[in-house]
Amino acid sequence: KQEVTQIPAALSVPEGENLVLNCSFTDSAIYNLQWFRQDPGKGLTSLLLIQSSQREQTSGRLNASLDKSSGRSTLYIAASQPGDSATYLCAVNYGGSQGNLIFGKGTKLSVKP
Amino acid sequence: DAGITQSPRYKITETGRQVTLMCHQTWSHSYMFWYRQDLGHGLRLIYYSAAADITDKGEVPDGYVVSRSKTENFPLTLESATRSQTSVYFCASSPSASYNEQFFGPGTRLTVL
């Protein structure tokens, strides 16, 4: 079964710290991997999309890496801010006609001022 | 406004009633998806659609019906609501099954009493 795991489930850091969120997946035959942010009671905001042929993607203070062979992705957040507090979700697309995303359960990040 | 919208945002209903959740996107994306988000399970695919008049089941389709007569709309109907269908429902769209980002709506929080 294709599964996506995110560790840790929750993380609390002081403002200004650089941090890494981890995502692992059991089947390495992915098409792409997408990182989302979800604020409490809100929808999902797409942060970064990494295609299977790419090693990393960057957007502002965010950098996502992908290592297909080891079944891992990381989301690096530089100089964290209280506004970064949210739940971060990793989702893997295995392609095919269905094209649905397999989601991890998320890492809840709290950045303390 | 361009984007993906869902209505209603909140709904309370009773067991046995029929409920329809609406989803509308303005990008003319071919693919549309319905997910549900539950504590402990994360997001799971209910149904997806590859184009108008083409729909198929996802991981948890029982008790749900979908239709897609127009590209921009993808309603989800609970024919006879049950308490286990209390959840947050997200609609998403994408230009393709495998190569593009999926964009999510704001969600509908459904409570079945």
PDB file of C-alpha atoms in Angstrom:
ATOM      1  CA  LYS A   1       0.000   0.000   0.000  1.00  0.00           C
ATOM      2  CA  GLN A   2       1.236   3.474  -0.864  1.00  0.00           C
ATOM      3  CA  GLU A   3       1.708   5.459   2.317  1.00  0.00           C
ATOM      4  CA  VAL A   4       3.058   8.877   3.181  1.00  0.00           C
ATOM      5  CA  THR A   5       4.447   9.602   6.630  1.00  0.00           C
ATOM      6  CA  GLN A   6       5.333  12.929   8.171  1.00  0.00           C
ATOM      7  CA  ILE A   7       7.539  13.221  11.210  1.00  0.00           C
ATOM      8  CA  PRO A   8       7.290  14.919  13.632  1.00  0.00           C
ATOM      9  CA  ALA A   9       3.537  15.306  14.064  1.00  0.00           C
ATOM     10  CA  ALA A  10       4.128  18.591  15.884  1.00  0.00           C
ATOM     11  CA  LEU A  11       7.030  20.976  16.191  1.00  0.00           C
ATOM     12  CA  SER A  12       7.549  24.120  18.254  1.00  0.00           C
ATOM     13  CA  VAL A  13      10.446  26.463  17.546  1.00  0.00           C
ATOM     14  CA  PRO A  14      11.470  29.997  18.532  1.00  0.00           C
ATOM     15  CA  GLU A  15      11.170  32.755  15.964  1.00  0.00           C
ATOM     16  CA  GLY A  16      14.135  33.102  13.646  1.00  0.00           C
ATOM     17  CA  GLU A  17      15.142  29.456  13.705  1.00  0.00           C
ATOM     18  CA  ASN A  18      15.711  27.492  10.514  1.00  0.00           C
ATOM     19  CA  LEU A  19      13.763  24.239  10.474  1.00  0.00           C
ATOM     20  CA  VAL A  20      13.188  21.094   8.452  1.00  0.00           C
ATOM     21  CA  LEU A  21       9.976  19.140   8.027  1.00  0.00           C
ATOM     22  CA  ASN A  22      10.221  15.563   6.878  1.00  0.00           C
ATOM     23  CA  CYS A  23       8.089  13.464   4.544  1.00  0.00           C
ATOM     24  CA  SER A  24       8.657   9.830   3.568  1.00  0.00           C
ATOM     25  CA  PHE A  25       6.797   7.654   1.096  1.00  0.00           C
ATOM     26  CA  THR A  26       6.774   3.893   0.655  1.00  0.00           C
ATOM     27  CA  ASP A  27       6.637   3.651  -3.153  1.00  0.00           C
ATOM     28  CA  SER A  28       9.339   5.580  -4.994  1.00  0.00           C
ATOM     29  CA  ALA A  29       7.563   5.477  -8.391  1.00  0.00           C
ATOM     30  CA  ILE A  30       6.127   8.952  -7.958  1.00  0.00           C
ATOM     31  CA  TYR A  31       5.221  11.541 -10.588  1.00  0.00           C
ATOM     32  CA  ASN A  32       5.508  14.503  -8.264  1.00  0.00           C
ATOM     33  CA  LEU A  33       5.266  15.637  -4.684  1.00  0.00           C
ATOM     34  CA  GLN A  34       3.424  18.680  -3.419  1.00  0.00           C
ATOM     35  CA  TRP A  35       3.782  20.566  -0.125  1.00  0.00           C
ATOM     36  CA  PHE A  36       0.765  22.383   1.280  1.00  0.00           C
ATOM     37  CA  ARG A  37       0.068  24.693   4.159  1.00  0.00           C
ATOM     38  CA  GLN A  38      -3.204  24.524   6.081  1.00  0.00           C
ATOM     39  CA  ASP A  39      -4.253  27.126   8.616  1.00  0.00           C
ATOM     40  CA  PRO A  40      -6.813  26.127  11.276  1.00  0.00           C
ATOM     41  CA  GLY A  41     -10.278  25.835   9.782  1.00  0.00           C
ATOM     42  CA  LYS A  42      -9.012  26.782   6.344  1.00  0.00           C
ATOM     43  CA  GLY A  43      -8.309  25.151   3.022  1.00  0.00           C
ATOM     44  CA  LEU A  44      -5.011  23.930   1.620  1.00  0.00           C
ATOM     45  CA  THR A  45      -2.578  26.379   0.072  1.00  0.00           C
ATOM     46  CA  SER A  46      -0.071  24.906  -2.351  1.00  0.00           C
ATOM     47  CA  LEU A  47       3.488  25.866  -1.453  1.00  0.00           C
ATOM     48  CA  LEU A  48       5.746  23.909  -3.778  1.00  0.00           C
ATOM     49  CA  LEU A  49       5.475  21.204  -6.424  1.00  0.00           C
ATOM     50  CA  ILE A  50       8.476  18.999  -7.179  1.00  0.00           C
ATOM     51  CA  GLN A  51       8.412  16.811 -10.256  1.00  0.00           C
ATOM     52  CA  SER A  52       9.999  13.364 -10.050  1.00  0.00           C
ATOM     53  CA  SER A  53      12.877  14.513 -12.253  1.00  0.00           C
ATOM     54  CA  GLN A  54      13.745  17.436  -9.966  1.00  0.00           C
ATOM     55  CA  ARG A  55      15.894  17.482  -6.836  1.00  0.00           C
ATOM     56  CA  GLU A  56      14.575  20.662  -5.290  1.00  0.00           C
ATOM     57  CA  GLN A  57      12.313  23.679  -5.629  1.00  0.00           C
ATOM     58  CA  THR A  58      12.545  27.046  -3.935  1.00  0.00           C
ATOM     59  CA  SER A  59      10.016  29.748  -3.182  1.00  0.00           C
ATOM     60  CA  GLY A  60      11.123  32.612  -0.986  1.00  0.00           C
ATOM     61  CA  ARG A  61      12.159  31.242   2.408  1.00  0.00           C
ATOM     62  CA  LEU A  62      10.962  27.757   1.497  1.00  0.00           C
ATOM     63  CA  ASN A  63      13.049  25.049  -0.101  1.00  0.00           C
ATOM     64  CA  ALA A  64      11.766  21.559  -0.812  1.00  0.00           C
ATOM     65  CA  SER A  65      14.015  18.677  -1.739  1.00  0.00           C
ATOM     66  CA  LEU A  66      13.207  15.285  -3.185  1.00  0.00           C
ATOM     67  CA  ASP A  67      15.169  12.031  -3.022  1.00  0.00           C
ATOM     68  CA  LYS A  68      13.130   9.443  -4.879  1.00  0.00           C
ATOM     69  CA  SER A  69      15.542   6.589  -4.313  1.00  0.00           C
ATOM     70  CA  SER A  70      15.271   6.880  -0.543  1.00  0.00           C
ATOM     71  CA  GLY A  71      11.583   7.832  -0.593  1.00  0.00           C
ATOM     72  CA  ARG A  72      12.075  11.146   1.182  1.00  0.00           C
ATOM     73  CA  SER A  73      11.311  14.827   0.843  1.00  0.00           C
ATOM     74  CA  THR A  74      12.140  17.693   3.154  1.00  0.00           C
ATOM     75  CA  LEU A  75      10.690  21.173   3.461  1.00  0.00           C
ATOM     76  CA  TYR A  76      13.224  23.682   4.744  1.00  0.00           C
ATOM     77  CA  ILE A  77      11.913  26.923   6.213  1.00  0.00           C
ATOM     78  CA  ALA A  78      14.498  29.637   6.743  1.00  0.00           C
ATOM     79  CA  ALA A  79      14.292  32.296   9.422  1.00  0.00           C
ATOM     80  CA  SER A  80      10.924  31.134  10.732  1.00  0.00           C
ATOM     81  CA  GLN A  81       8.267  33.678  11.702  1.00  0.00           C
ATOM     82  CA  PRO A  82       5.130  33.420  13.868  1.00  0.00           C
ATOM     83  CA  GLY A  83       3.104  33.741  10.661  1.00  0.00           C
ATOM     84  CA  ASP A  84       4.572  30.414   9.528  1.00  0.00           C
ATOM     85  CA  SER A  85       2.575  28.655  12.256  1.00  0.00           C
ATOM     86  CA  ALA A  86       0.270  26.193  10.500  1.00  0.00           C
ATOM     87  CA  THR A  87      -0.005  22.534   9.582  1.00  0.00           C
ATOM     88  CA  TYR A  88       2.194  21.480   6.693  1.00  0.00           C
ATOM     89  CA  LEU A  89       1.033  18.611   4.521  1.00  0.00           C
ATOM     90  CA  CYS A  90       3.041  16.519   2.114  1.00  0.00           C
ATOM     91  CA  ALA A  91       1.221  14.788  -0.754  1.00  0.00           C
ATOM     92  CA  VAL A  92       2.487  12.358  -3.380  1.00  0.00           C
ATOM     93  CA  ASN A  93       1.063  11.875  -6.872  1.00  0.00           C
ATOM     94  CA  TYR A  94       1.618   8.424  -8.331  1.00  0.00           C
ATOM     95  CA  GLY A  95       0.101   9.334 -11.656  1.00  0.00           C
ATOM     96  CA  GLY A  96      -2.108   7.059 -13.680  1.00  0.00           C
ATOM     97  CA  SER A  97      -5.622   7.908 -14.766  1.00  0.00           C
ATOM     98  CA  GLN A  98      -6.699   8.685 -11.217  1.00  0.00           C
ATOM     99  CA  GLY A  99      -4.042  11.240 -10.441  1.00  0.00           C
ATOM    100  CA  ASN A 100      -5.081  11.613  -6.839  1.00  0.00           C
ATOM    101  CA  LEU A 101      -2.757  12.761  -4.100  1.00  0.00           C
ATOM    102  CA  ILE A 102      -1.765  10.483  -1.231  1.00  0.00           C
ATOM    103  CA  PHE A 103      -1.442  12.702   1.812  1.00  0.00           C
ATOM    104  CA  GLY A 104       0.594  12.486   4.964  1.00  0.00           C
ATOM    105  CA  LYS A 105      -1.124  13.460   8.190  1.00  0.00           C
ATOM    106  CA  GLY A 106       0.857  16.642   8.498  1.00  0.00           C
ATOM    107  CA  THR A 107       3.265  18.400  10.817  1.00  0.00           C
ATOM    108  CA  LYS A 108       1.757  21.086  13.024  1.00  0.00           C
ATOM    109  CA  LEU A 109       4.284  23.894  13.317  1.00  0.00           C
ATOM    110  CA  SER A 110       4.228  26.525  16.022  1.00  0.00           C
ATOM    111  CA  VAL A 111       6.691  29.407  15.831  1.00  0.00           C
ATOM    112  CA  LYS A 112       6.964  31.264  19.144  1.00  0.00           C
ATOM    113  CA  PRO A 113       7.707  35.027  19.163  1.00  0.00           C
TER     114      PRO A 113
ATOM    115  CA  ASP B   1     -13.097  35.908  -9.231  1.00  0.00           C
ATOM    116  CA  ALA B   2     -10.838  33.252 -10.653  1.00  0.00           C
ATOM    117  CA  GLY B   3     -10.262  30.171  -8.567  1.00  0.00           C
ATOM    118  CA  ILE B   4     -12.113  27.337  -6.957  1.00  0.00           C
ATOM    119  CA  THR B   5     -15.089  27.877  -4.694  1.00  0.00           C
ATOM    120  CA  GLN B   6     -17.217  25.601  -2.557  1.00  0.00           C
ATOM    121  CA  SER B   7     -20.676  26.054  -1.124  1.00  0.00           C
ATOM    122  CA  PRO B   8     -21.982  25.946   1.461  1.00  0.00           C
ATOM    123  CA  ARG B   9     -19.006  26.522   3.737  1.00  0.00           C
ATOM    124  CA  TYR B  10     -20.845  25.045   6.708  1.00  0.00           C
ATOM    125  CA  LYS B  11     -23.748  22.639   6.780  1.00  0.00           C
ATOM    126  CA  ILE B  12     -25.618  20.853   9.533  1.00  0.00           C
ATOM    127  CA  THR B  13     -28.036  18.128   8.546  1.00  0.00           C
ATOM    128  CA  GLU B  14     -29.762  15.109   9.987  1.00  0.00           C
ATOM    129  CA  THR B  15     -29.207  11.426   9.429  1.00  0.00           C
ATOM    130  CA  GLY B  16     -31.019  10.178   6.338  1.00  0.00           C
ATOM    131  CA  ARG B  17     -31.271  13.517   4.552  1.00  0.00           C
ATOM    132  CA  GLN B  18     -29.838  14.179   1.118  1.00  0.00           C
ATOM    133  CA  VAL B  19     -27.135  16.823   0.967  1.00  0.00           C
ATOM    134  CA  THR B  20     -25.347  18.301  -2.043  1.00  0.00           C
ATOM    135  CA  LEU B  21     -22.006  20.066  -1.785  1.00  0.00           C
ATOM    136  CA  MET B  22     -21.105  22.337  -4.659  1.00  0.00           C
ATOM    137  CA  CYS B  23     -17.743  22.963  -6.274  1.00  0.00           C
ATOM    138  CA  HIS B  24     -17.002  25.474  -9.014  1.00  0.00           C
ATOM    139  CA  GLN B  25     -13.709  26.308 -10.736  1.00  0.00           C
ATOM    140  CA  THR B  26     -12.982  29.058 -13.237  1.00  0.00           C
ATOM    141  CA  TRP B  27      -9.756  27.711 -14.767  1.00  0.00           C
ATOM    142  CA  SER B  28     -11.379  25.137 -17.092  1.00  0.00           C
ATOM    143  CA  HIS B  29      -9.207  22.447 -15.511  1.00  0.00           C
ATOM    144  CA  SER B  30      -9.948  18.979 -16.842  1.00  0.00           C
ATOM    145  CA  TYR B  31      -9.496  17.156 -13.549  1.00  0.00           C
ATOM    146  CA  MET B  32     -11.553  17.681 -10.437  1.00  0.00           C
ATOM    147  CA  PHE B  33     -11.424  15.811  -7.147  1.00  0.00           C
ATOM    148  CA  TRP B  34     -13.363  15.429  -3.930  1.00  0.00           C
ATOM    149  CA  TYR B  35     -11.468  14.636  -0.728  1.00  0.00           C
ATOM    150  CA  ARG B  36     -12.605  14.324   2.843  1.00  0.00           C
ATOM    151  CA  GLN B  37     -10.426  15.226   5.816  1.00  0.00           C
ATOM    152  CA  ASP B  38     -10.835  13.438   9.113  1.00  0.00           C
ATOM    153  CA  LEU B  39      -8.737  13.430  12.263  1.00  0.00           C
ATOM    154  CA  GLY B  40      -6.507  10.394  12.276  1.00  0.00           C
ATOM    155  CA  HIS B  41      -7.012   9.686   8.572  1.00  0.00           C
ATOM    156  CA  GLY B  42      -5.793  12.781   6.830  1.00  0.00           C
ATOM    157  CA  LEU B  43      -7.232  13.534   3.410  1.00  0.00           C
ATOM    158  CA  ARG B  44      -8.730  10.724   1.353  1.00  0.00           C
ATOM    159  CA  LEU B  45     -10.084  10.730  -2.181  1.00  0.00           C
ATOM    160  CA  ILE B  46     -13.822  10.162  -2.565  1.00  0.00           C
ATOM    161  CA  TYR B  47     -14.348  10.637  -6.315  1.00  0.00           C
ATOM    162  CA  TYR B  48     -12.540  12.204  -9.202  1.00  0.00           C
ATOM    163  CA  SER B  49     -13.425  13.378 -12.690  1.00  0.00           C
ATOM    164  CA  ALA B  50     -11.131  13.480 -15.709  1.00  0.00           C
ATOM    165  CA  ALA B  51     -13.500  15.614 -17.813  1.00  0.00           C
ATOM    166  CA  ALA B  52     -17.156  16.450 -18.199  1.00  0.00           C
ATOM    167  CA  ASP B  53     -19.248  13.277 -18.013  1.00  0.00           C
ATOM    168  CA  ILE B  54     -16.240  11.173 -16.888  1.00  0.00           C
ATOM    169  CA  THR B  55     -16.162  10.282 -13.202  1.00  0.00           C
ATOM    170  CA  ASP B  56     -14.721   7.438 -11.169  1.00  0.00           C
ATOM    171  CA  LYS B  57     -14.421   6.219  -7.610  1.00  0.00           C
ATOM    172  CA  GLY B  58     -11.598   6.978  -5.256  1.00  0.00           C
ATOM    173  CA  GLU B  59     -10.623   5.377  -1.973  1.00  0.00           C
ATOM    174  CA  VAL B  60     -13.826   6.042   0.012  1.00  0.00           C
ATOM    175  CA  PRO B  61     -16.795   6.377  -2.408  1.00  0.00           C
ATOM    176  CA  ASP B  62     -19.530   4.552  -0.492  1.00  0.00           C
ATOM    177  CA  GLY B  63     -22.566   6.720   0.251  1.00  0.00           C
ATOM    178  CA  TYR B  64     -21.586   9.434  -2.221  1.00  0.00           C
ATOM    179  CA  VAL B  65     -22.680  10.288  -5.755  1.00  0.00           C
ATOM    180  CA  VAL B  66     -21.081  12.751  -8.171  1.00  0.00           C
ATOM    181  CA  SER B  67     -21.890  14.229 -11.532  1.00  0.00           C
ATOM    182  CA  ARG B  68     -20.107  16.519 -13.930  1.00  0.00           C
ATOM    183  CA  SER B  69     -22.283  17.858 -16.711  1.00  0.00           C
ATOM    184  CA  LYS B  70     -20.120  20.981 -17.124  1.00  0.00           C
ATOM    185  CA  THR B  71     -16.345  21.291 -16.912  1.00  0.00           C
ATOM    186  CA  GLU B  72     -16.500  23.955 -14.210  1.00  0.00           C
ATOM    187  CA  ASN B  73     -18.856  22.227 -11.767  1.00  0.00           C
ATOM    188  CA  PHE B  74     -18.438  19.044  -9.766  1.00  0.00           C
ATOM    189  CA  PRO B  75     -21.183  18.544  -7.159  1.00  0.00           C
ATOM    190  CA  LEU B  76     -20.961  15.859  -4.486  1.00  0.00           C
ATOM    191  CA  THR B  77     -24.204  14.378  -3.156  1.00  0.00           C
ATOM    192  CA  LEU B  78     -24.694  12.395   0.018  1.00  0.00           C
ATOM    193  CA  GLU B  79     -27.837  10.445  -0.843  1.00  0.00           C
ATOM    194  CA  SER B  80     -28.728   9.511   2.738  1.00  0.00           C
ATOM    195  CA  ALA B  81     -26.368  11.179   5.179  1.00  0.00           C
ATOM    196  CA  THR B  82     -24.882   9.174   8.037  1.00  0.00           C
ATOM    197  CA  ARG B  83     -22.981  10.367  11.117  1.00  0.00           C
ATOM    198  CA  SER B  84     -19.805   8.818   9.765  1.00  0.00           C
ATOM    199  CA  GLN B  85     -19.976  11.329   6.918  1.00  0.00           C
ATOM    200  CA  THR B  86     -19.390  14.193   9.344  1.00  0.00           C
ATOM    201  CA  SER B  87     -16.178  15.622   7.965  1.00  0.00           C
ATOM    202  CA  VAL B  88     -14.543  18.495   6.140  1.00  0.00           C
ATOM    203  CA  TYR B  89     -14.896  18.133   2.387  1.00  0.00           C
ATOM    204  CA  PHE B  90     -12.416  19.635  -0.050  1.00  0.00           C
ATOM    205  CA  CYS B  91     -12.766  20.018  -3.759  1.00  0.00           C
ATOM    206  CA  ALA B  92      -9.652  20.326  -5.924  1.00  0.00           C
ATOM    207  CA  SER B  93      -8.844  20.834  -9.577  1.00  0.00           C
ATOM    208  CA  SER B  94      -5.854  20.373 -11.854  1.00  0.00           C
ATOM    209  CA  PRO B  95      -5.097  20.665 -15.579  1.00  0.00           C
ATOM    210  CA  SER B  96      -3.881  17.054 -15.662  1.00  0.00           C
ATOM    211  CA  ALA B  97      -3.818  13.869 -13.611  1.00  0.00           C
ATOM    212  CA  SER B  98      -0.127  13.700 -12.983  1.00  0.00           C
ATOM    213  CA  TYR B  99       2.029  16.666 -13.963  1.00  0.00           C
ATOM    214  CA  ASN B 100       0.464  19.748 -12.438  1.00  0.00           C
ATOM    215  CA  GLU B 101      -0.362  21.182  -9.062  1.00  0.00           C
ATOM    216  CA  GLN B 102      -3.722  20.498  -7.541  1.00  0.00           C
ATOM    217  CA  PHE B 103      -5.546  23.567  -6.295  1.00  0.00           C
ATOM    218  CA  PHE B 104      -7.935  23.248  -3.399  1.00  0.00           C
ATOM    219  CA  GLY B 105     -11.119  25.025  -2.472  1.00  0.00           C
ATOM    220  CA  PRO B 106     -11.776  26.438   1.014  1.00  0.00           C
ATOM    221  CA  GLY B 107     -13.688  23.355   2.173  1.00  0.00           C
ATOM    222  CA  THR B 108     -17.167  22.570   3.457  1.00  0.00           C
ATOM    223  CA  ARG B 109     -17.545  21.553   7.092  1.00  0.00           C
ATOM    224  CA  LEU B 110     -20.444  19.086   7.245  1.00  0.00           C
ATOM    225  CA  THR B 111     -22.032  17.891  10.471  1.00  0.00           C
ATOM    226  CA  VAL B 112     -24.549  15.045  10.393  1.00  0.00           C
ATOM    227  CA  LEU B 113     -26.632  14.804  13.564  1.00  0.00           C
TER     228      LEU B 113
END
